[in-house]
Coordinates of N, CA and C in Angstrom, one line a residue:
S241 N 17.0 -60.2 24.5 CA 16.1 -61.1 23.7 C 15.2 -60.2 22.9
L242 N 14.9 -60.7 21.6 CA 14.2 -60.0 20.6 C 12.7 -60.0 20.9
L243 N 12.2 -61.1 21.8 CA 10.9 -61.2 21.9 C 10.0 -60.1 22.3
P244 N 10.4 -59.2 23.4 CA 9.6 -58.1 23.8 C 9.5 -57.1 22.7
P245 N 10.5 -56.7 21.9 CA 10.3 -55.7 20.9 C 9.4 -56.3 19.7
L246 N 9.5 -57.5 19.3 CA 8.8 -58.2 18.4 C 7.1 -58.0 18.8
L247 N 7.0 -58.4 20.1 CA 5.5 -58.3 20.6 C 5.1 -57.1 20.6
A248 N 5.9 -56.0 20.9 CA 5.7 -54.7 20.9 C 5.1 -54.2 19.5
L249 N 5.9 -54.5 18.5 CA 5.4 -54.2 17.2 C 4.2 -54.9 16.7
L250 N 3.9 -56.1 17.1 CA 2.7 -56.8 16.8 C 1.5 -56.2 17.6
C251 N 1.8 -55.8 18.6 CA 0.6 -55.0 19.4 C 0.5 -53.6 19.3
L252 N 1.2 -53.1 18.3 CA 1.3 -51.6 18.1 C 1.5 -50.8 19.2
G253 N 2.6 -51.1 19.9 CA 3.0 -50.3 21.0 C 3.3 -48.9 20.6
V254 N 2.9 -47.7 21.4 CA 3.3 -46.4 21.0 C 4.3 -45.8 22.0
A255 N 5.4 -45.2 21.5 CA 6.5 -44.7 22.4 C 6.1 -43.3 22.5
D256 N 6.0 -42.9 23.8 CA 5.9 -41.5 24.2 C 6.9 -41.1 25.2
P257 N 7.6 -39.9 25.2 CA 8.6 -39.8 26.2 C 8.2 -39.4 27.6
N258 N 8.8 -40.0 28.7 CA 8.5 -39.7 30.0 C 9.4 -40.2 31.0
P259 N 10.3 -39.5 31.8 CA 11.2 -40.1 32.7 C 10.3 -40.6 34.1
D260 N 10.7 -41.7 34.7 CA 10.0 -42.1 35.8 C 10.9 -42.6 36.8
P261 N 11.0 -41.9 38.1 CA 12.2 -42.3 39.0 C 11.8 -43.8 39.6
D262 N 10.4 -44.2 39.6 CA 9.9 -45.4 40.1 C 10.3 -46.5 39.2
R263 N 10.4 -46.3 38.0 CA 10.6 -47.5 37.0 C 12.1 -48.1 37.2
D264 N 12.0 -49.3 37.1 CA 13.3 -50.2 37.2 C 13.9 -50.1 35.8
P265 N 15.1 -49.6 35.8 CA 15.9 -49.5 34.4 C 16.1 -50.9 33.8
D266 N 16.2 -52.0 34.6 CA 16.3 -53.2 34.0 C 15.1 -53.8 33.4
E267 N 14.0 -53.1 33.6 CA 12.7 -53.6 32.9 C 12.1 -52.5 32.2
P268 N 12.7 -52.0 31.0 CA 12.0 -50.9 30.4 C 10.8 -51.2 29.6
W269 N 10.4 -52.4 29.5 CA 9.1 -52.7 28.7 C 8.0 -52.8 29.7
C270 N 6.8 -52.3 29.3 CA 5.6 -52.4 30.2 C 4.8 -53.6 29.4
P271 N 4.6 -54.8 30.2 CA 3.9 -55.7 29.7 C 2.3 -55.5 30.1
Y272 N 1.4 -55.6 29.3 CA -0.1 -55.4 29.7 C -1.0 -56.4 28.9
K273 N -2.1 -56.5 29.3 CA -3.2 -57.2 28.7 C -4.5 -56.4 28.6
V274 N -5.0 -56.4 27.5 CA -6.4 -55.6 27.3 C -7.4 -56.5 27.2
G275 N -8.4 -56.6 28.0 CA -9.6 -57.4 28.0 C -10.9 -56.7 27.6
G276 N -11.4 -57.2 26.6 CA -12.7 -56.5 26.2 C -14.0 -57.3 26.6
D277 N -14.3 -58.4 25.9 CA -15.4 -59.2 26.1 C -15.1 -60.3 27.1
G278 N -13.9 -60.4 27.6 CA -13.6 -61.4 28.6 C -12.2 -61.8 28.5
A279 N -11.8 -62.5 29.6 CA -10.4 -62.9 29.8 C -9.9 -63.7 28.6
A280 N -10.7 -64.5 28.0 CA -10.3 -65.3 26.7 C -9.9 -64.6 25.6
G281 N -10.5 -63.2 25.4 CA -10.0 -62.4 24.4 C -8.7 -61.6 24.7
A282 N -8.2 -61.7 25.9 CA -7.0 -60.9 26.2 C -5.8 -61.3 25.6
R283 N -4.9 -60.5 25.2 CA -3.7 -61.0 24.6 C -2.4 -60.1 25.3
L284 N -1.3 -60.7 25.5 CA -0.2 -60.0 26.1 C 0.6 -59.1 25.2
C285 N 0.7 -57.8 25.5 CA 1.5 -56.8 24.7 C 2.5 -56.3 25.4
F286 N 3.5 -55.6 24.8 CA 4.5 -54.8 25.5 C 4.7 -53.5 24.8
R287 N 4.9 -52.4 25.6 CA 5.2 -51.2 25.0 C 6.2 -50.5 25.7
P288 N 6.9 -49.6 25.1 CA 8.1 -48.9 25.8 C 7.5 -47.9 26.7
P289 N 8.4 -47.5 27.7 CA 7.9 -46.3 28.6 C 7.9 -45.0 28.0
A290 N 6.9 -44.1 28.5 CA 6.9 -42.8 27.9 C 7.9 -42.0 28.7
R291 N 9.1 -41.5 28.1 CA 10.0 -40.7 28.9 C 10.1 -39.3 28.2
G292 N 10.2 -38.5 29.2 CA 10.3 -37.0 29.1 C 9.1 -36.3 28.7
F293 N 7.9 -37.0 28.8 CA 6.7 -36.2 28.3 C 6.2 -35.2 29.4
Q294 N 5.9 -34.1 28.8 CA 5.5 -33.0 29.6 C 4.2 -32.4 29.1
C295 N 3.1 -32.3 29.8 CA 1.8 -31.8 29.2 C 1.9 -30.2 29.0
S296 N 2.1 -29.9 27.8 CA 2.0 -28.5 27.5 C 0.7 -27.8 27.5
A297 N 0.4 -26.6 27.8 CA -0.9 -26.0 27.9 C -1.4 -25.9 26.4
R298 N -0.7 -25.7 25.4 CA -1.2 -25.5 24.0 C -1.8 -26.8 23.4
G299 N -1.1 -28.0 23.7 CA -1.7 -29.1 23.0 C -2.0 -30.3 24.0
C300 N -2.2 -30.0 25.3 CA -2.5 -31.1 26.2 C -3.2 -30.4 27.5
R301 N -4.2 -31.2 28.0 CA -4.7 -30.8 29.3 C -4.6 -32.0 30.2
A302 N -4.1 -31.6 31.4 CA -3.9 -32.6 32.6 C -5.1 -32.8 33.5
H303 N -5.5 -34.0 33.9 CA -6.6 -34.2 34.9 C -6.0 -35.1 35.8
R304 N -6.0 -34.7 37.3 CA -5.4 -35.5 38.1 C -6.4 -36.0 39.0
S305 N -6.3 -37.3 39.7 CA -7.2 -37.9 40.6 C -7.1 -37.1 42.0
A306 N -8.1 -37.2 42.7 CA -8.2 -36.8 44.0 C -7.0 -36.9 44.9
G307 N -6.5 -38.2 44.8 CA -5.3 -38.5 45.7 C -4.0 -38.2 44.9
G308 N -4.0 -37.8 43.7 CA -2.8 -37.2 43.0 C -1.9 -38.4 42.3
A309 N -2.4 -39.7 42.5 CA -1.6 -40.8 41.9 C -1.7 -40.9 40.4
L310 N -2.9 -40.6 40.0 CA -3.2 -41.0 38.5 C -3.4 -39.4 37.8
V311 N -2.9 -39.4 36.7 CA -2.9 -38.2 35.9 C -3.3 -38.6 34.4
A312 N -4.2 -38.0 33.9 CA -4.5 -38.3 32.5 C -4.4 -37.1 31.7
N313 N -3.4 -37.2 30.8 CA -2.9 -36.1 30.0 C -3.8 -36.3 28.6
V314 N -4.9 -35.4 28.4 CA -5.5 -35.4 27.3 C -5.0 -34.6 26.2
L315 N -4.6 -35.3 25.0 CA -4.0 -34.6 24.0 C -4.9 -34.2 23.0
R316 N -4.5 -33.2 22.1 CA -5.4 -32.5 21.0 C -5.7 -33.5 20.0
N317 N -4.9 -34.6 19.9 CA -5.2 -35.6 18.7 C -6.2 -36.6 19.2
G318 N -6.8 -36.4 20.4 CA -7.7 -37.4 20.8 C -7.2 -38.7 21.7
S319 N -5.9 -38.8 21.7 CA -5.3 -39.9 22.7 C -5.1 -39.3 24.0
V320 N -5.0 -40.3 25.0 CA -5.0 -40.0 26.4 C -3.7 -40.7 27.0
L321 N -2.8 -39.9 27.5 CA -1.6 -40.7 28.2 C -1.9 -40.7 29.6
L322 N -2.0 -42.0 30.2 CA -2.1 -42.1 31.7 C -0.7 -42.1 32.4
Q323 N -0.6 -41.4 33.6 CA 0.8 -41.6 34.2 C 0.4 -41.8 35.6
W324 N 1.2 -42.6 36.5 CA 1.1 -42.7 37.9 C 2.3 -43.1 38.5
G325 N 2.3 -43.0 39.8 CA 3.5 -43.2 40.8 C 3.0 -43.8 42.0
L326 N 3.6 -44.6 42.6 CA 3.4 -45.4 43.9 C 3.4 -44.5 45.2
R327 N 4.2 -43.5 45.1 CA 4.5 -42.6 46.1 C 3.2 -41.7 46.7
H328 N 2.2 -41.7 45.7 CA 0.9 -41.0 46.1 C -0.1 -42.0 46.7
W329 N 0.2 -43.3 46.7 CA -0.7 -44.2 47.4 C -0.5 -44.3 48.8
G330 N -0.2 -43.2 49.7 CA 0.0 -43.5 51.0 C 1.5 -43.2 51.4
P331 N 1.7 -43.5 52.6 CA 3.1 -43.4 53.1 C 4.1 -44.3 52.3
P332 N 5.5 -43.9 52.4 CA 6.5 -44.6 51.5 C 6.4 -46.2 52.2
R333 N 6.6 -47.0 51.2 CA 6.5 -48.4 51.4 C 7.8 -49.0 51.5
P334 N 7.9 -50.1 52.4 CA 9.3 -50.5 52.5 C 9.6 -51.6 51.3
A335 N 10.8 -52.1 51.2 CA 11.4 -52.7 50.2 C 10.6 -54.1 49.9
A336 N 10.2 -54.7 51.0 CA 9.2 -56.0 51.0 C 7.8 -55.6 50.3
A337 N 7.3 -54.4 50.6 CA 6.1 -54.1 50.0 C 6.2 -53.9 48.3
A338 N 7.4 -53.2 48.0 CA 7.6 -53.0 46.6 C 7.8 -54.3 45.9
A339 N 8.7 -55.2 46.6 CA 8.8 -56.7 46.0 C 7.4 -57.3 45.9
A340 N 6.6 -57.1 46.7 CA 5.3 -57.7 46.6 C 4.2 -57.2 45.6
L341 N 4.6 -56.0 44.8 CA 3.7 -55.5 43.8 C 3.6 -56.5 42.7
R342 N 2.5 -56.8 42.3 CA 2.3 -57.7 41.0 C 1.6 -56.9 39.9
G343 N 1.4 -55.8 40.1 CA 1.0 -55.0 38.9 C -0.2 -54.1 39.2
F344 N -1.0 -53.7 38.1 CA -2.0 -52.7 38.2 C -3.2 -53.1 37.5
A345 N -4.3 -52.8 38.0 CA -5.7 -53.0 37.3 C -6.3 -51.7 37.0
L346 N -6.5 -51.5 35.6 CA -7.1 -50.3 35.0 C -8.6 -50.6 34.6
N347 N -9.4 -49.9 35.1 CA -10.8 -50.1 34.6 C -11.3 -48.7 33.9
C348 N -12.1 -48.9 32.8 CA -12.5 -47.6 32.1 C -13.9 -47.7 31.8
S349 N -14.7 -46.6 32.0 CA -16.1 -46.4 31.8 C -16.4 -45.1 31.1
W350 N -17.5 -44.9 30.5 CA -17.9 -43.7 30.1 C -19.3 -43.5 29.9
D351 N -19.8 -42.3 30.2 CA -21.2 -42.0 30.4 C -22.0 -42.0 29.0
G352 N -22.9 -42.7 29.0 CA -24.0 -42.7 28.0 C -25.1 -41.7 28.2
T353 N -26.3 -41.8 27.4 CA -27.4 -40.9 27.5 C -28.2 -41.2 28.8
Y354 N -28.3 -42.6 29.2 CA -29.0 -43.0 30.4 C -28.2 -43.8 31.3
T355 N -27.1 -44.2 30.9 CA -26.3 -45.1 31.8 C -24.9 -45.1 31.5
R356 N -24.0 -45.8 32.2 CA -22.6 -45.8 32.1 C -22.1 -47.2 31.4
F357 N -21.3 -47.0 30.4 CA -20.9 -48.1 29.7 C -19.4 -48.6 30.1
P358 N -19.0 -49.8 30.2 CA -17.6 -50.1 30.5 C -16.7 -50.1 29.3
C359 N -15.6 -49.7 29.4 CA -14.5 -49.8 28.4 C -13.7 -51.0 28.6
D360 N -12.7 -51.1 27.7 CA -11.8 -52.3 28.0 C -11.0 -52.2 29.3
S361 N -10.9 -53.3 29.9 CA -10.1 -53.5 31.2 C -8.7 -53.8 30.9
V362 N -7.8 -53.2 31.6 CA -6.3 -53.4 31.2 C -5.6 -54.0 32.6
E363 N -4.8 -55.0 32.4 CA -4.0 -55.5 33.5 C -2.5 -55.2 33.1
L364 N -1.9 -54.5 33.9 CA -0.5 -53.9 33.7 C 0.6 -54.6 34.6
G365 N 1.7 -54.7 34.2 CA 2.7 -55.2 34.8 C 3.3 -54.3 36.0
A366 N 4.0 -54.8 36.9 CA 4.6 -54.0 38.0 C 5.3 -53.0 37.6
A367 N 6.1 -53.1 36.4 CA 7.1 -52.0 35.9 C 6.4 -51.1 35.1
C368 N 5.1 -51.0 35.0 CA 4.4 -50.0 34.1 C 4.0 -48.8 35.0
R369 N 4.3 -47.6 34.4 CA 4.0 -46.3 35.1 C 3.1 -45.6 34.2
D370 N 2.8 -45.9 33.0 CA 2.0 -45.2 32.1 C 1.3 -46.1 31.0
Y371 N 0.3 -45.5 30.6 CA -0.5 -46.3 29.7 C -1.1 -45.3 28.6
L372 N -1.1 -45.6 27.3 CA -1.7 -44.9 26.2 C -3.1 -45.3 25.7
L373 N -4.0 -44.6 26.0 CA -5.4 -44.8 25.4 C -5.6 -44.0 24.0
A374 N -5.3 -44.8 23.0 CA -5.0 -44.1 21.6 C -6.3 -43.7 21.1
E375 N -7.4 -44.2 21.2 CA -8.7 -43.9 20.6 C -9.8 -43.6 21.5
A376 N -9.6 -42.3 22.0 CA -10.9 -41.8 23.0 C -11.9 -41.1 22.2
H377 N -13.1 -41.4 22.4 CA -14.1 -40.7 21.8 C -14.4 -39.3 22.2
G378 N -14.7 -38.3 21.2 CA -14.9 -36.9 21.6 C -16.3 -36.9 22.2
S379 N -16.5 -35.8 23.0 CA -17.7 -35.4 23.7 C -18.4 -36.6 24.6
V380 N -17.4 -37.5 25.1 CA -17.7 -38.5 26.0 C -16.9 -38.3 27.3
R381 N -17.7 -38.2 28.5 CA -17.0 -38.2 29.7 C -16.5 -39.5 30.2
Y382 N -15.2 -39.6 30.3 CA -14.6 -40.9 30.7 C -14.2 -41.0 32.2
R383 N -14.3 -42.1 32.8 CA -13.9 -42.4 34.2 C -12.9 -43.6 34.2
L384 N -11.6 -43.3 34.6 CA -10.6 -44.3 34.7 C -10.1 -44.5 36.0
C385 N -10.2 -45.7 36.4 CA -9.8 -46.2 37.8 C -8.5 -47.0 37.8
L386 N -7.4 -46.8 38.5 CA -6.4 -47.5 38.6 C -6.0 -48.0 40.2
Q387 N -5.7 -49.4 40.1 CA -5.6 -49.9 41.5 C -4.3 -50.8 41.6
P388 N -3.4 -50.7 42.4 CA -2.2 -51.5 42.6 C -2.6 -52.9 43.0
R389 N -2.1 -54.0 42.5 CA -2.3 -55.3 43.0 C -1.0 -55.9 43.8
Y390 N -1.1 -56.4 44.9 CA -0.1 -56.9 45.7 C -0.3 -58.4 45.9
A391 N 0.8 -59.1 46.1 CA 0.7 -60.5 46.6 C 0.0 -60.7 47.9
P392 N -0.7 -61.7 48.1 CA -1.4 -61.9 49.6 C -0.1 -62.2 50.4
P393 N -0.5 -61.9 51.8 CA -1.9 -61.3 52.3 C -1.9 -59.9 52.3
R394 N -1.0 -59.1 51.6 CA -1.1 -57.7 51.6 C -2.2 -57.2 50.9
P395 N -3.1 -56.5 51.5 CA -4.3 -56.0 50.7 C -4.1 -54.9 49.7
A396 N -4.9 -54.8 48.8 CA -4.5 -53.8 47.7 C -5.3 -52.5 48.3
P397 N -4.4 -51.4 48.0 CA -5.0 -50.1 48.4 C -6.3 -49.8 47.6
P398 N -7.0 -48.6 48.0 CA -8.1 -48.3 47.1 C -7.7 -47.7 45.8
A399 N -8.6 -47.8 44.9 CA -8.3 -47.4 43.5 C -8.3 -45.9 43.5
Q400 N -7.5 -45.2 42.6 CA -7.7 -43.8 42.3 C -8.2 -43.6 41.0
C401 N -9.2 -42.6 40.8 CA -10.0 -42.4 39.7 C -9.8 -41.1 39.1
V402 N -9.9 -40.9 37.9 CA -9.8 -39.5 37.2 C -10.9 -39.5 36.2
E403 N -11.4 -38.4 36.0 CA -12.6 -38.1 35.0 C -12.2 -37.0 34.1
F404 N -12.5 -37.1 32.8 CA -12.3 -36.2 31.9 C -13.0 -36.2 30.6
R405 N -13.0 -35.2 29.7 CA -13.8 -35.3 28.5 C -12.8 -34.9 27.4
V406 N -12.8 -35.7 26.3 CA -12.0 -35.4 25.1 C -12.6 -34.5 24.1
E407 N -12.0 -33.4 23.9 CA -12.4 -32.5 22.8 C -12.6 -33.2 21.3
P408 N -14.0 -33.2 20.8 CA -14.2 -33.9 19.5 C -13.3 -33.3 18.4
A409 N -12.5 -34.0 17.8 CA -11.6 -33.5 16.8 C -12.4 -33.1 15.5
A410 N -13.5 -33.9 15.2 CA -14.4 -33.6 14.0 C -15.1 -32.3 14.3
M411 N -15.5 -31.9 15.6 CA -16.2 -30.7 15.8 C -15.2 -29.6 15.5
R412 N -14.0 -29.9 16.1 CA -13.0 -28.8 15.9 C -12.7 -28.5 14.5
D413 N -12.5 -29.6 13.7 CA -12.3 -29.3 12.3 C -13.5 -28.7 11.6
I414 N -14.6 -28.9 12.0 CA -15.8 -28.3 11.3 C -15.9 -26.8 11.7
V415 N -15.5 -26.5 13.0 CA -15.3 -25.0 13.3 C -14.4 -24.3 12.5
V416 N -13.2 -25.0 12.3 CA -12.1 -24.4 11.5 C -12.5 -24.2 10.1
A417 N -13.2 -25.1 9.5 CA -13.7 -25.1 8.3 C -14.7 -24.0 8.0
M418 N -15.6 -23.9 8.9 CA -16.8 -22.9 8.9 C -16.2 -21.5 9.1
T419 N -15.1 -21.4 9.8 CA -14.5 -20.1 10.0 C -13.9 -19.6 8.6
A420 N -13.1 -20.7 8.0 CA -12.6 -20.3 6.7 C -13.6 -19.9 5.7
V421 N -14.6 -20.7 5.6 CA -15.8 -20.4 4.6 C -16.5 -19.1 5.0
G422 N -16.6 -18.8 6.3 CA -17.2 -17.6 6.6 C -16.4 -16.5 6.2
G423 N -15.1 -16.6 6.3 CA -14.2 -15.5 5.8 C -14.2 -15.3 4.5
S424 N -14.2 -16.4 3.7 CA -14.5 -16.3 2.2 C -15.6 -15.7 1.8
I425 N -16.9 -15.9 2.5 CA -18.0 -15.4 2.1 C -17.9 -13.9 2.3
C426 N -17.4 -13.6 3.4 CA -17.4 -12.0 3.7 C -16.5 -11.3 2.7
V427 N -15.4 -11.9 2.3 CA -14.6 -11.3 1.3 C -15.3 -11.2 -0.1
M428 N -16.2 -12.3 -0.4 CA -16.9 -12.1 -1.6 C -18.1 -11.1 -1.6
L429 N -18.6 -11.1 -0.4 CA -19.7 -9.9 -0.2 C -19.1 -8.5 -0.3
V430 N -17.9 -8.3 0.2 CA -17.4 -7.0 0.2 C -16.9 -6.7 -1.3
F431 N -16.5 -7.7 -2.1 CA -16.2 -7.5 -3.4 C -17.4 -7.3 -4.3
I432 N -18.5 -7.9 -4.0 CA -19.7 -7.7 -4.8 C -20.2 -6.3 -4.5
C433 N -20.1 -5.7 -3.2 CA -20.7 -4.4 -2.9 C -19.7 -3.5 -3.6
L434 N -18.5 -3.7 -3.7 CA -17.6 -2.7 -4.4 C -17.8 -2.7 -5.9
L435 N -18.2 -3.8 -6.4 CA -18.4 -4.0 -7.8 C -19.8 -3.3 -8.2
V436 N -20.7 -3.4 -7.3 CA -22.1 -2.7 -7.4 C -21.9 -1.2 -7.5
A437 N -21.1 -0.8 -6.3 CA -20.9 0.6 -6.3 C -20.2 1.2 -7.5
Y438 N -19.2 0.5 -8.1 CA -18.5 0.8 -9.2 C -19.4 1.1 -10.4
I439 N -20.2 0.1 -10.6 CA -21.2 -0.1 -11.7 C -22.1 1.1 -11.7
T440 N -22.7 1.4 -10.3 CA -23.5 2.5 -10.3 C -23.0 3.8 -10.4
E441 N -21.7 4.0 -10.1 CA -21.1 5.1 -10.0 C -20.6 5.5 -11.4
N442 N -20.0 4.6 -12.2 CA -19.4 5.0 -13.5 C -20.2 4.5 -14.7
L443 N -21.1 3.6 -14.6 CA -21.9 3.2 -15.7 C -23.3 3.8 -15.6
M444 N -23.9 3.7 -14.7 CA -25.3 4.2 -14.5 C -25.4 5.7 -14.6
S445 N -24.5 6.4 -13.9 CA -24.6 7.8 -13.8 C -24.5 8.5 -15.2
P446 N -23.4 8.2 -16.1 CA -23.3 8.7 -17.4 C -24.5 8.5 -18.2
A447 N -25.2 7.2 -18.1 CA -26.4 6.8 -18.9 C -27.6 7.8 -18.5
L448 N -27.7 8.0 -17.2 CA -28.8 9.0 -16.8 C -28.5 10.3 -17.2
A449 N -27.2 10.8 -17.2 CA -27.0 12.1 -17.6 C -27.4 12.2 -19.1
R450 N -27.0 11.3 -20.0 CA -27.3 11.4 -21.4 C -28.7 11.5 -21.5
G451 N -29.4 10.7 -20.8 CA -30.8 10.6 -21.0 C -31.4 12.1 -20.6
G452 N -31.0 12.6 -19.6 CA -31.5 13.9 -19.1 C -31.2 15.0 -20.1
G453 N -30.0 15.1 -20.8 CA -29.6 16.0 -21.7 C -30.4 16.0 -23.0
G454 N -30.7 14.7 -23.5 CA -31.5 14.5 -24.8 C -32.9 15.1 -24.4
G455 N -33.6 15.1 -23.3 CA -34.9 15.5 -23.1 C -35.0 17.0 -23.2
G456 N -33.9 17.7 -22.6 CA -33.8 19.3 -22.6 C -33.9 19.9 -24.0
G457 N -33.2 19.1 -25.1 CA -33.0 19.7 -26.5 C -34.3 19.6 -27.1

């Protein structure tokens, strides 16, 4: 069916590489709903799984929850790729428990000056094992909590949370620009000092010498 790819394009789904052994190969698309001001504003979207993604030390920092189920890969471009697996939510579950999985609930919040503000909540399908937070604000401490949802009467396990801070891209650009400007200023100062020394040595000294000779005659 062409419906999932079409919806993915409409919802601006982002493809990032990552293999996941828990993912069903027959369900390669991750359905999710993002709710901001309420359930009425939520819309169903699809995104492809992140396959083969590895967080390299040069361009990424990984933050793992206390239980190890949820990992936040903070990238240098300001986006955050979340990854998780069911095997970290306790002992191995039987096939019946896996079949009872209905999806995941992702809640986001960030620290303000005096209080904590909620971000958009996300409901993800049972086939999802990753989610991309494309626009994270710099210099803000985020807290994301993920909880599996099972069909009743099976209770949902406790949520696992991860906290991280995104490096502000604007500040990084300012530092780079200031470094470049500072280097240029240093080069200009060295050039001015050399020019002054040259003028003093080659232009002022002969003039003083001529002035001294004329006075002696």
